[in-house]
Coordinates of C-alpha atoms (C1' of nucleotides) in Angstrom, one line a residue:
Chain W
X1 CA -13.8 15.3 -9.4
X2 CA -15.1 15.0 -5.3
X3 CA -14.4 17.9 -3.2
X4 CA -12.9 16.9 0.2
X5 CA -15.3 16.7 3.3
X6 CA -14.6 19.5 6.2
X7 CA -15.9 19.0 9.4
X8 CA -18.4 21.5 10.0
X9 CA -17.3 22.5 13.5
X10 CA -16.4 26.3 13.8
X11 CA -12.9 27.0 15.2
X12 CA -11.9 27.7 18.1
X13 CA -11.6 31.5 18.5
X14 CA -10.3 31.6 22.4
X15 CA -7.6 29.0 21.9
X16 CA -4.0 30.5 21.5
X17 CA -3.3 28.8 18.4
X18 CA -4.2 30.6 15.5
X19 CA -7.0 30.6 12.8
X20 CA -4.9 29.8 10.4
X21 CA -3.3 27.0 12.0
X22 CA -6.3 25.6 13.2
X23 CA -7.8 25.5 9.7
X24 CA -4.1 23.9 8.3
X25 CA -4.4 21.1 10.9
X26 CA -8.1 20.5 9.8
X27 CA -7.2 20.4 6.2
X28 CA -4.4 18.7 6.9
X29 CA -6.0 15.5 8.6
X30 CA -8.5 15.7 6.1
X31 CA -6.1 14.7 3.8
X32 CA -4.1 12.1 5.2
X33 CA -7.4 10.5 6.5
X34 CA -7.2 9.5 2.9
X35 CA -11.3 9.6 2.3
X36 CA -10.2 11.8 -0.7
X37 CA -7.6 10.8 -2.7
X38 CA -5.0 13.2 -5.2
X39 CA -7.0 15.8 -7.6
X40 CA -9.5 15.7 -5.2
X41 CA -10.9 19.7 -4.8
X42 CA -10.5 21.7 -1.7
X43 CA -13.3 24.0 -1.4
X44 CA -12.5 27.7 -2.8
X45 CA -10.4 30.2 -1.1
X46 CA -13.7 32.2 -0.6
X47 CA -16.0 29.4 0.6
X48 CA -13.8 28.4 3.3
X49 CA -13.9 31.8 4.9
X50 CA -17.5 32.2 4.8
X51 CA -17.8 28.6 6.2
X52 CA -15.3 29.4 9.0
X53 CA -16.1 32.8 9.1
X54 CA -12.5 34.1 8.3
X55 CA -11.2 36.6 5.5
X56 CA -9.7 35.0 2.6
X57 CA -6.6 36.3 3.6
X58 CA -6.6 33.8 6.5
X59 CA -7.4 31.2 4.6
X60 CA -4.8 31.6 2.3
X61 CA -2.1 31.8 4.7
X62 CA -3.3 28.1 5.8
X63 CA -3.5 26.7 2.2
X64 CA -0.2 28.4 1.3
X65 CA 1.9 26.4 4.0
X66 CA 0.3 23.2 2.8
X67 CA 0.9 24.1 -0.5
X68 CA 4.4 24.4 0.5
X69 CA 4.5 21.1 2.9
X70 CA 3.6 19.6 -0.5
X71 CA 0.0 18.4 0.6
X72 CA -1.8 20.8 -1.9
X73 CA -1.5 21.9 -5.4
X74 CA -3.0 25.0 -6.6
X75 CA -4.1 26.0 -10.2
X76 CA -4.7 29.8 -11.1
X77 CA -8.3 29.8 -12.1
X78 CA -9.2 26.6 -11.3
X79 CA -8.7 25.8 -7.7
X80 CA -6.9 24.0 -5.6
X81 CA -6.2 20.4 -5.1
X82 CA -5.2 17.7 -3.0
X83 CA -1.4 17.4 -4.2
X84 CA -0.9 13.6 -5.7
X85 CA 1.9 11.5 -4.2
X86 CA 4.7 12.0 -6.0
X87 CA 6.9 8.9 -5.9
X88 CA 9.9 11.1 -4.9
X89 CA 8.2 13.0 -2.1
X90 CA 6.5 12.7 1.0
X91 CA 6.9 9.1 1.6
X92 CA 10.3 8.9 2.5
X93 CA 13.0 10.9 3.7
X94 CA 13.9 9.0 6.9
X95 CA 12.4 5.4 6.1
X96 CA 13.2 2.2 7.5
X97 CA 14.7 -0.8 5.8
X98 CA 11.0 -2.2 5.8
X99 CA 9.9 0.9 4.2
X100 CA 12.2 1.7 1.9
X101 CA 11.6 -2.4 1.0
X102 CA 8.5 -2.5 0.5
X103 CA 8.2 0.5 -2.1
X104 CA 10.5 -1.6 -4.4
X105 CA 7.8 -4.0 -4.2
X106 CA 9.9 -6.6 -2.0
X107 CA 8.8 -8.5 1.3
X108 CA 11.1 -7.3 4.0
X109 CA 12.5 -9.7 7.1
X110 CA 15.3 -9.8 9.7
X111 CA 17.3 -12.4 11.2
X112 CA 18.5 -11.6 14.4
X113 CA 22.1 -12.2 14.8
X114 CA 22.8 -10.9 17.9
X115 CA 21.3 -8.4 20.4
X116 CA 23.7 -8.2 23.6
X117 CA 24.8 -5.3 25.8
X118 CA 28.5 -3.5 25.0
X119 CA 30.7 -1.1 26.4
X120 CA 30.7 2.1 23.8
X121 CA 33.7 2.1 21.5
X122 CA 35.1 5.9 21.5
X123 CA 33.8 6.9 17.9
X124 CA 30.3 5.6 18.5
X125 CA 30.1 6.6 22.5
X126 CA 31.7 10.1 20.8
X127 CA 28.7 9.8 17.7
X128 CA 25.8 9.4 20.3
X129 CA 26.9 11.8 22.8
X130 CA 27.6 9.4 25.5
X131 CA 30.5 9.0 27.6
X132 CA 33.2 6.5 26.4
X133 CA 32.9 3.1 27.9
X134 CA 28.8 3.8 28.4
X135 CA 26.8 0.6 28.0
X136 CA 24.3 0.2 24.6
X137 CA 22.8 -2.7 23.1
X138 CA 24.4 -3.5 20.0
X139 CA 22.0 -5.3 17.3
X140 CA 23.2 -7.3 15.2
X141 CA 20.7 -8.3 12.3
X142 CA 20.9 -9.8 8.3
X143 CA 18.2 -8.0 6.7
X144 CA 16.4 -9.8 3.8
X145 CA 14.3 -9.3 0.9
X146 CA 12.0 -11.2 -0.8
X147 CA 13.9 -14.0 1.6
X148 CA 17.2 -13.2 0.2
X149 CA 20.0 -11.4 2.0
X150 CA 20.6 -7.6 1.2
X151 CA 21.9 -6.2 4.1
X152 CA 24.0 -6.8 7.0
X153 CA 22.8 -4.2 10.2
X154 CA 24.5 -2.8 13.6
X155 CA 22.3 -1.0 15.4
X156 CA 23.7 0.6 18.4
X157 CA 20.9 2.1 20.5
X158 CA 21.6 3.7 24.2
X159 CA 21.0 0.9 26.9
X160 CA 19.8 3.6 29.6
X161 CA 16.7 4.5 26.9
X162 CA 16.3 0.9 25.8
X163 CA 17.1 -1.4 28.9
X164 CA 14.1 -4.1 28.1
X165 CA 15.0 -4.9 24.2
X166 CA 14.0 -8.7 23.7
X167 CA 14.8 -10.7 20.7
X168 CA 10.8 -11.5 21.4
X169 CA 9.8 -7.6 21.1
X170 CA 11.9 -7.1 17.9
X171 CA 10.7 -10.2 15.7
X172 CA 11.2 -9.5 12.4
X173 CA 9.8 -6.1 12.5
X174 CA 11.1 -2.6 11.6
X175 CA 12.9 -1.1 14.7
X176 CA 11.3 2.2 13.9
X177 CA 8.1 0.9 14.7
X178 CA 9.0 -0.2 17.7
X179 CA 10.3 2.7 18.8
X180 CA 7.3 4.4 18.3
X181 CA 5.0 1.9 19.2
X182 CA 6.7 1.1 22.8
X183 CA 8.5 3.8 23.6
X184 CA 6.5 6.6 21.9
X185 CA 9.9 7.7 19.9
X186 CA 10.1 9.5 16.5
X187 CA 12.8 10.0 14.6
X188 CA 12.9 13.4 13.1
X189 CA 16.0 13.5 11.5
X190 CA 19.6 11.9 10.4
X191 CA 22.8 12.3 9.2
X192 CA 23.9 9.6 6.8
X193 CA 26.8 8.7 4.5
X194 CA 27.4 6.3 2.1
X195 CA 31.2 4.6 0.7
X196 CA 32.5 1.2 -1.0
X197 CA 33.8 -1.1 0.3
X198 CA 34.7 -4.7 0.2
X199 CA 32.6 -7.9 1.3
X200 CA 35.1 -9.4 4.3
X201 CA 35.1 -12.9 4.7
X202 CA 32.0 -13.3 7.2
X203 CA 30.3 -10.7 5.7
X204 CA 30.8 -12.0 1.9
X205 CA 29.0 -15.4 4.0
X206 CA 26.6 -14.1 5.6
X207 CA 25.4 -11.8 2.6
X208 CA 25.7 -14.9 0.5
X209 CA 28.8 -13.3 -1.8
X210 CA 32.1 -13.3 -2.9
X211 CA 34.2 -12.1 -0.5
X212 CA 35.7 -9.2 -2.0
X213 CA 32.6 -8.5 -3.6
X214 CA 31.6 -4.7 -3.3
X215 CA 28.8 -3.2 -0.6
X216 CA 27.6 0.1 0.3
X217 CA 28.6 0.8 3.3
X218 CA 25.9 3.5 4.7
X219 CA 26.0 4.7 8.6
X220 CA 23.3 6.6 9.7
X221 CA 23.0 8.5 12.7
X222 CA 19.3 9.4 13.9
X223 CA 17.6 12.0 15.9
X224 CA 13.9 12.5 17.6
X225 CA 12.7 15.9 18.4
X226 CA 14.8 16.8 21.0
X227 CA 17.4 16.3 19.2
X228 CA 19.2 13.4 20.7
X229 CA 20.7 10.4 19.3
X230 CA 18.3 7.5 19.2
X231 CA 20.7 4.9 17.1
X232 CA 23.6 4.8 15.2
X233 CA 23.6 2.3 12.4
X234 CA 26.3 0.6 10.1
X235 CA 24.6 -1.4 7.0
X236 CA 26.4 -2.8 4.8
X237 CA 24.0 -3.6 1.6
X238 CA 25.3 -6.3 -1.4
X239 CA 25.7 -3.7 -4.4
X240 CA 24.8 -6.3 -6.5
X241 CA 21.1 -5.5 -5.2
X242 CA 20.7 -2.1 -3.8
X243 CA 21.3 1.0 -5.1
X244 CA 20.6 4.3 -3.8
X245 CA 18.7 7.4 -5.3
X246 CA 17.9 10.9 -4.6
X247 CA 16.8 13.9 -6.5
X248 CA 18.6 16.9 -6.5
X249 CA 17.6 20.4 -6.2
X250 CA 19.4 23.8 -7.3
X251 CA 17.7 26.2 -5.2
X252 CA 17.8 26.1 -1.7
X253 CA 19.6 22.7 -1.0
X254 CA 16.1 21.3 -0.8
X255 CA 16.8 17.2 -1.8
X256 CA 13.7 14.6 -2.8
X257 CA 15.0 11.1 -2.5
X258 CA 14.8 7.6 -1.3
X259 CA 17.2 5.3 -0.1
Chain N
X1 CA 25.1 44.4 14.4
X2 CA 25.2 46.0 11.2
X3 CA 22.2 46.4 9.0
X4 CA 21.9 45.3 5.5
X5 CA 22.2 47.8 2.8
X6 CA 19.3 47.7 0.1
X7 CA 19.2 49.4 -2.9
X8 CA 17.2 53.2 -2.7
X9 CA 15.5 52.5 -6.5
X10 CA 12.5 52.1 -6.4
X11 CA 10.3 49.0 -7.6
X12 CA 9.1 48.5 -10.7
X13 CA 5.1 49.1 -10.7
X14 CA 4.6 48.6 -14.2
X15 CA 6.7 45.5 -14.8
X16 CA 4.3 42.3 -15.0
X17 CA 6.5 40.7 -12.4
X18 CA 4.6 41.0 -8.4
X19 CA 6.2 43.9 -6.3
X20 CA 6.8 40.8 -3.0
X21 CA 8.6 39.2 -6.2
X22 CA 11.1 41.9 -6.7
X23 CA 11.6 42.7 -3.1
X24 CA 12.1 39.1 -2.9
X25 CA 15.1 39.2 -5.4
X26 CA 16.3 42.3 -4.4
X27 CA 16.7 41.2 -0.6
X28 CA 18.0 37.6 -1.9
X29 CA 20.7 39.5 -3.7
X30 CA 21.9 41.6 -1.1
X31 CA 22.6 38.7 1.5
X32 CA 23.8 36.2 -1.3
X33 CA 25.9 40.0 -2.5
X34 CA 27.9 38.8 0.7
X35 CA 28.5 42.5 1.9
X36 CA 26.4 41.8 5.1
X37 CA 27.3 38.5 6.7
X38 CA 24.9 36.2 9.1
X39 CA 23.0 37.9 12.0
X40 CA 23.5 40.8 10.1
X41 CA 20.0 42.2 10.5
X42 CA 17.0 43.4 7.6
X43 CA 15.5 46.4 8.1
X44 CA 11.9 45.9 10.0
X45 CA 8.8 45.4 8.2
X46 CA 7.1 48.7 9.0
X47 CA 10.9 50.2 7.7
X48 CA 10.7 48.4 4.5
X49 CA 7.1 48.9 3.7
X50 CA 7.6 52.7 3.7
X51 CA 10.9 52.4 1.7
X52 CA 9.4 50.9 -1.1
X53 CA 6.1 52.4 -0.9
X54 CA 4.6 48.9 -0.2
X55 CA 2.1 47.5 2.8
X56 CA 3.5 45.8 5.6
X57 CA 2.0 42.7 4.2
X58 CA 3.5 42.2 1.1
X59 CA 6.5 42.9 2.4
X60 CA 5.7 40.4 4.7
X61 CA 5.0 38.5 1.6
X62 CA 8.9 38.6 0.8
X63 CA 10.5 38.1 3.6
X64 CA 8.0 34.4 4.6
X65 CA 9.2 33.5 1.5
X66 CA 12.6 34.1 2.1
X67 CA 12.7 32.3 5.4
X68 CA 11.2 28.9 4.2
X69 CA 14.3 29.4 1.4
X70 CA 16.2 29.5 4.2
X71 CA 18.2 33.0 3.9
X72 CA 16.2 34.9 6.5
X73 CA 15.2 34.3 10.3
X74 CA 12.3 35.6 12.0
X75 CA 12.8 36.8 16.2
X76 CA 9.6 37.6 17.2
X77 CA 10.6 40.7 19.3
X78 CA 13.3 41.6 18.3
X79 CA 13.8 41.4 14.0
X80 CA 14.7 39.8 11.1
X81 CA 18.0 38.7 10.2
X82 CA 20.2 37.0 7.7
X83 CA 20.4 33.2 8.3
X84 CA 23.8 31.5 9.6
X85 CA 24.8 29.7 6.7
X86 CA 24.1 25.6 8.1
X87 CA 26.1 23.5 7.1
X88 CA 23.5 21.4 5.7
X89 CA 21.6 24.1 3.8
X90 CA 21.8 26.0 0.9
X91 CA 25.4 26.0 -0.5
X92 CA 24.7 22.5 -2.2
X93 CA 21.5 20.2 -3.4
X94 CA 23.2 20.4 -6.9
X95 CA 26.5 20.6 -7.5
X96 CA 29.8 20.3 -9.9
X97 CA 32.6 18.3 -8.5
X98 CA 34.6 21.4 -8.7
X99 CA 31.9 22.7 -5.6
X100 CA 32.2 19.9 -4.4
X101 CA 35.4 19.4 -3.4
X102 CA 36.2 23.1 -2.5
X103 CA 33.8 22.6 0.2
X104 CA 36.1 19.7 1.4
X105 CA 38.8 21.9 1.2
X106 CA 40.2 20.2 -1.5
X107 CA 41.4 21.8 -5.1
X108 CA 39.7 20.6 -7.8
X109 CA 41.1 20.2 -11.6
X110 CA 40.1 18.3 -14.7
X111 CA 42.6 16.0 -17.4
X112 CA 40.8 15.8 -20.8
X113 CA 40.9 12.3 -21.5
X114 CA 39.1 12.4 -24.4
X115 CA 36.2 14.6 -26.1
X116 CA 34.8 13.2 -29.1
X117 CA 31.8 12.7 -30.5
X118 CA 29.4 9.3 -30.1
X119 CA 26.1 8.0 -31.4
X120 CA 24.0 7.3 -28.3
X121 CA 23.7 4.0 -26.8
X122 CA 19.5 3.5 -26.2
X123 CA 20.1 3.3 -23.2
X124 CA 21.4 7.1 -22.4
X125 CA 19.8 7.7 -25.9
X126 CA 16.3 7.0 -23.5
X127 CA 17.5 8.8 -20.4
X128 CA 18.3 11.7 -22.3
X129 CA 15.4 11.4 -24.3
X130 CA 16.6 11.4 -27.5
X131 CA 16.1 9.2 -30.6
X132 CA 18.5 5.8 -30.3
X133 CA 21.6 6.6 -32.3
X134 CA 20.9 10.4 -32.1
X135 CA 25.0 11.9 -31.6
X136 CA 26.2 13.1 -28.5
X137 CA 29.2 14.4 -27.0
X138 CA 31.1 12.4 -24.7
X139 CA 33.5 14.1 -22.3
X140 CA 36.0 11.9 -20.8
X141 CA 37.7 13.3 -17.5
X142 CA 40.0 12.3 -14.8
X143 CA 38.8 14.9 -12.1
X144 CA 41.9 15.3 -9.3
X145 CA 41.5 16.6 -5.7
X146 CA 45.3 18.2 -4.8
X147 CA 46.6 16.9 -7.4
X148 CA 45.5 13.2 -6.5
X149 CA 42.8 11.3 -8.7
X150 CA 39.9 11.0 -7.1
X151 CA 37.1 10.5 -9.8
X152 CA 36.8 8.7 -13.6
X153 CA 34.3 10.5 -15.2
X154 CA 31.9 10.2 -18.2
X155 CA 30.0 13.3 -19.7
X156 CA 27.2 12.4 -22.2
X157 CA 25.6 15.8 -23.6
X158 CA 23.6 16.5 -26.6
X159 CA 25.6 17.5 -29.9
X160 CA 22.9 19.7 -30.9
X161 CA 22.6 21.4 -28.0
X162 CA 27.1 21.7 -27.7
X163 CA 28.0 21.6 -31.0
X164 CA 31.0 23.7 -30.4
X165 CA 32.8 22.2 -27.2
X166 CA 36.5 22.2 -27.3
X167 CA 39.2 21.2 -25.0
X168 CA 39.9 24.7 -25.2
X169 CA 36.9 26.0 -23.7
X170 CA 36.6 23.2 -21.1
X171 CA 40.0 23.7 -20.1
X172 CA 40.6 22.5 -16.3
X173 CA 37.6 24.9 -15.3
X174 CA 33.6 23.0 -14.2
X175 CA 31.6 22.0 -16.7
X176 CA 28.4 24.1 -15.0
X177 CA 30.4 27.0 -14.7
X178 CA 31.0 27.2 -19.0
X179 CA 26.9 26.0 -18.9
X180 CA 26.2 29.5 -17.2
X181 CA 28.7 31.3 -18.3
X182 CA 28.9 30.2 -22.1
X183 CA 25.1 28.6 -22.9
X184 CA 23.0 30.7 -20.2
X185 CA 21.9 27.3 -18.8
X186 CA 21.1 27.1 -15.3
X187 CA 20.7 23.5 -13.9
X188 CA 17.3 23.2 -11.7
X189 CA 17.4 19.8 -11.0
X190 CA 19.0 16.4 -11.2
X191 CA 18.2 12.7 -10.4
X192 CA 21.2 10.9 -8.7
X193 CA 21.6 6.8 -7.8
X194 CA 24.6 5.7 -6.2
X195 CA 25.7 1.9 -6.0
X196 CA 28.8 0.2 -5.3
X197 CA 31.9 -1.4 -7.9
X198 CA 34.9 -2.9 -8.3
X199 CA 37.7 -1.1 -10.5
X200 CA 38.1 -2.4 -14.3
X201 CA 41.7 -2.6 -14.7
X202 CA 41.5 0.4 -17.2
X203 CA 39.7 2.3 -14.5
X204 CA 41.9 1.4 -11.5
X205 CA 45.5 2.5 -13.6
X206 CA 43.5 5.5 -14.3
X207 CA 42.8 6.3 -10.9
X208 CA 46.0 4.9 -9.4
X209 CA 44.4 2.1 -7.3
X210 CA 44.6 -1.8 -7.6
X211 CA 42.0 -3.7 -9.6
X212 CA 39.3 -5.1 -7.8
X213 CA 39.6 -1.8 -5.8
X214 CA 35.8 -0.4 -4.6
X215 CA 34.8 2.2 -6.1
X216 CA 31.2 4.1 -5.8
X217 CA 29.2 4.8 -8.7
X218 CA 27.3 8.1 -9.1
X219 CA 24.7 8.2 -12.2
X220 CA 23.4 11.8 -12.4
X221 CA 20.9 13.2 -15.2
X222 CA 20.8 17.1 -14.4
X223 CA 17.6 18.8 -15.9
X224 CA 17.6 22.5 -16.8
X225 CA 14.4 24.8 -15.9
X226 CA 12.3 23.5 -18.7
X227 CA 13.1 20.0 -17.8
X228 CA 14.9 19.1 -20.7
X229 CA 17.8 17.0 -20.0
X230 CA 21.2 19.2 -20.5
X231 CA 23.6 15.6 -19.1
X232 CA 24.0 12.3 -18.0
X233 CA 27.0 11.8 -16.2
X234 CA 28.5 8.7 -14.8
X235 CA 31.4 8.9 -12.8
X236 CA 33.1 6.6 -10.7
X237 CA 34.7 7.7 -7.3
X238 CA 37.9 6.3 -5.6
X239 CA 36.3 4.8 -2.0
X240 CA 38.9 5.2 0.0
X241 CA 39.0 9.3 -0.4
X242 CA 35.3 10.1 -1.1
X243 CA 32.2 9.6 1.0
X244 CA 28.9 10.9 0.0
X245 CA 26.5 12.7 3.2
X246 CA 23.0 13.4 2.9
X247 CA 20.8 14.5 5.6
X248 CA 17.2 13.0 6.2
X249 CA 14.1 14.8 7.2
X250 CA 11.3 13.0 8.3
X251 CA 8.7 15.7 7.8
X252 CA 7.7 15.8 4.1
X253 CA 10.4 14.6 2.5
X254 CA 12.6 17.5 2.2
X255 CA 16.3 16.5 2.1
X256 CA 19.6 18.3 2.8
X257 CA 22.8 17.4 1.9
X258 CA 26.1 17.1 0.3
X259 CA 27.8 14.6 -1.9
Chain K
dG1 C1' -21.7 23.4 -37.3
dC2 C1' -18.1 26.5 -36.0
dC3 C1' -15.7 30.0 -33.9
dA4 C1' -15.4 34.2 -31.4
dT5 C1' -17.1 36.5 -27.4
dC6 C1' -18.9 36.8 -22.9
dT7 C1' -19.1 35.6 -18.1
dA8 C1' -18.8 33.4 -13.7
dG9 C1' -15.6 31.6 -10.7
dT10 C1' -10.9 30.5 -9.4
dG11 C1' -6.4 31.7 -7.5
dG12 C1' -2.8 36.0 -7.4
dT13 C1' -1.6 40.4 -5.8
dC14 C1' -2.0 44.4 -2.9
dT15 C1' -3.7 47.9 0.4
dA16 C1' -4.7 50.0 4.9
dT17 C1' -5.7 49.0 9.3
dA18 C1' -6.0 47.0 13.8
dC19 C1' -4.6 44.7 17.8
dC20 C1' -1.8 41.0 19.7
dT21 C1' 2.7 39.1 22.0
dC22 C1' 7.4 39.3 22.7
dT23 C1' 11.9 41.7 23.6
dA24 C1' 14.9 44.9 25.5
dA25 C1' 16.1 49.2 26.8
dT26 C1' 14.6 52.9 29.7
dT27 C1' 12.5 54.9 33.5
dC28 C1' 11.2 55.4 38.0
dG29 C1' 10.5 54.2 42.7
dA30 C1' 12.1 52.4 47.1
Chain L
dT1 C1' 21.8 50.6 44.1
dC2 C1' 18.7 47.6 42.7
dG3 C1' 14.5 45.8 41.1
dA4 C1' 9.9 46.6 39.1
dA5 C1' 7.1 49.0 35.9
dT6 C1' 6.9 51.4 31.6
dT7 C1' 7.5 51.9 26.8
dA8 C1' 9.1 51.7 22.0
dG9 C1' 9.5 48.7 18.4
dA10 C1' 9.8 44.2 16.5
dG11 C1' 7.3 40.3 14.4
dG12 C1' 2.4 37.6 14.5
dT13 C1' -2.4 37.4 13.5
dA14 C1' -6.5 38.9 11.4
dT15 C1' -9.8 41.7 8.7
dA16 C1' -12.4 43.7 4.5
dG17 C1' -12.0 45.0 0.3
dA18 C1' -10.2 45.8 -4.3
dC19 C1' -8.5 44.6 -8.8
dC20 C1' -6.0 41.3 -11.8
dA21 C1' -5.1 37.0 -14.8
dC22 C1' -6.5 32.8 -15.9
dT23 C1' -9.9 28.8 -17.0
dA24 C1' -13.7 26.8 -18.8
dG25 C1' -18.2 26.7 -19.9
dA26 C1' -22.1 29.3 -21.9
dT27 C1' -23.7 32.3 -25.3
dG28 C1' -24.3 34.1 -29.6
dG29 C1' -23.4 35.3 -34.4
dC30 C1' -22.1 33.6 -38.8

DNA sequence: GCCATCTAGTGGTCTATACCTCTAATTCGA
DNA sequence: TCGAATTAGAGGTATAGACCACTAGATGGC
């Protein structure tokens, strides 16, 4: 049972963040730095004040919030511990199809389809907050796991933020990544919903189907920070192969889940 | 801006449960009482602390607690008041069709197809964790929105746990409401997967469709609060009226939504 | 050898106080 | 009359100390 390593740096009293959120942050990247893995023991309440030189009180209101952020578990008269990663939390949320892939244990890929520039139609120009007839890229891509066809993605993403998109840039990565990785993007939130509906004939090909057979049908609609719309996504996934989960949760609306 | 009106008793010192506790409940209970809508404003800390013959901080205590439920906001400045209630927050996570589709602004109501009892397939026999054959009770229902069918639905519950269910008692009412209201069980928390089907032809003259027709299919296994399963439920949804929304966070994992 | 008791250390609750920043209304001067 | 300064009151941060309930190991009696 290791206890995890804190630096041994005092805070910093003059900065305008607080104590306790100084101390959070520390405890924080101690944790997803990953050197100490679940039941791993944070140092008592009392020896991290007198090691920072705070009152317990302080101390508490830091573990407290990561308690709550689900990075700490305490245990009345033992101590408290570094939470372990529950398969319905933390992880996901907003994942991409490579994520959400590769925790069912399958390889994921993409074949490009398409990537070409198009005026908006109303609904998605009206989705994305841009004015009808505005140019985005539209994305066109079969996704695959384990080499086998599960979904079939448009991606529409505003051409003004993304005028350089190259079939070269995207390879057969996750999109997320990229948006991160060359644009410095992340996605903090989405609205998505999920229907039936029926393999058409080029989808039912492409998908390697029936036509007629039945797909999930989920758009998603996603958000950074500032609250603007980065993409707007149709997938249509072969039922036959995907299923979607979440947990459910009486009190505050709170859900757990994975796509 | 009207204040919100808190009861003048004062707390219980001797009861084992934490004063911030019952100020907790008691503040919870006054904004879900309804008298005192959003923005309506709490009394300040300093206010209640002297009320209730508390210090500021547990009071404080309360009301942190309340806001990371999601019923209170903070204004630095200026106070705290009741929260707006979001659309995305706190009227769902778990809920009966009958919630459901009143928040659509649909009526819901129920035909009995049939209520009978059934020795558990292992399958649900497992999910339910019960012993392979054990019996259960299997409530078969057409559930209507206006009038018009909308879902085909299967009820699995334990026989020992509902050995006196009647049509009578279900009548056209929700199945959680009688839980409550006849049992004292409160659902906590539920694991739901959602996939994609075609209608049987049993299932499609049922729900007044064609055969062949998609339809999604919700499995949910609802857990009461000492995590004993209380039903497994499988019911299949007419695609062309219902959509399911959920809305991602990226932070920890923390979902919102609505099905 | 076994079981009850003791004890050190943990998180849980609570108090009383202090000073900070922020907001908005009031006051006061030009 | 208008704008700046004051001020009251809100939440935000932080302290030091107290006692409680719980856990688990050590102690001690039988």
């Amino acid at each position: 049972m290791p206890v995890i390593a804190l630096p041994d740096q005092p805070l910093d009293e003059t900065s305008p963040t607080p104590l306790y959120f100084q101390l959070r942050e520390l405890i924080a990247d101690a944790i997803k730095g990953g050197q100490c893995g679940p039941d791993c023991q944070l140092p008592s309440e009392r020896e991290l004040a007198e090691k920072y030189g705070l009152s317990r009180m302080t101390v508490r209101q830091a573990t407290v919030a990561l308690v709550s952020d689900g990075l700490l578990i305490r245990r009345r008269g033992k101590g408290t511990y570094v939470a372990p990663p529950k398969y319905e939390r933390g992880l996901f949320g907003l994942t991409s199809f490579s994520e959400d892939m590769k925790k069912r244990g399958l390889t994921p890929s993409a074949r490009i389809i398409s990537l070409r520039q198009v005026p908006a139609p109303s609904k998605t120009a009206d989705i994305m907050g841009l004015a009808p007839g505005s140019t985005l890229v539209l994305l066109e891509r079969l996704r695959l796991a384990d080499d086998q066809p599960m979904a079939y993605e448009f991606s529409y993403l505003s051409f003004q933020r993304f005028p350089d998109l190259t079939e070269d840039l995207l390879g057969a990565g996750s999109l997320y990544e990229l948006f991160w990785a060359r644009y410095g993007i992340r996605l903090s939130h989405a609205w998505q919903s999920i229907e039936a509906v029926l393999a058409s004939p080029r989808e039912a090909k492409l998908l390697s189907i029936n036509q007629g057979a039945p797909l999930l049908l989920l758009e998603r609609t996603a958000y950074d920070e500032t609250n603007t719309v980065v993409e707007f996504v149709k997938s249509l996934y072969r039922a036959d192969r995907y299923r979607f989960s979440v947990q459910l949760q009486q009190n505050a609306g709170k859900w757990k889940g994975d796509g």
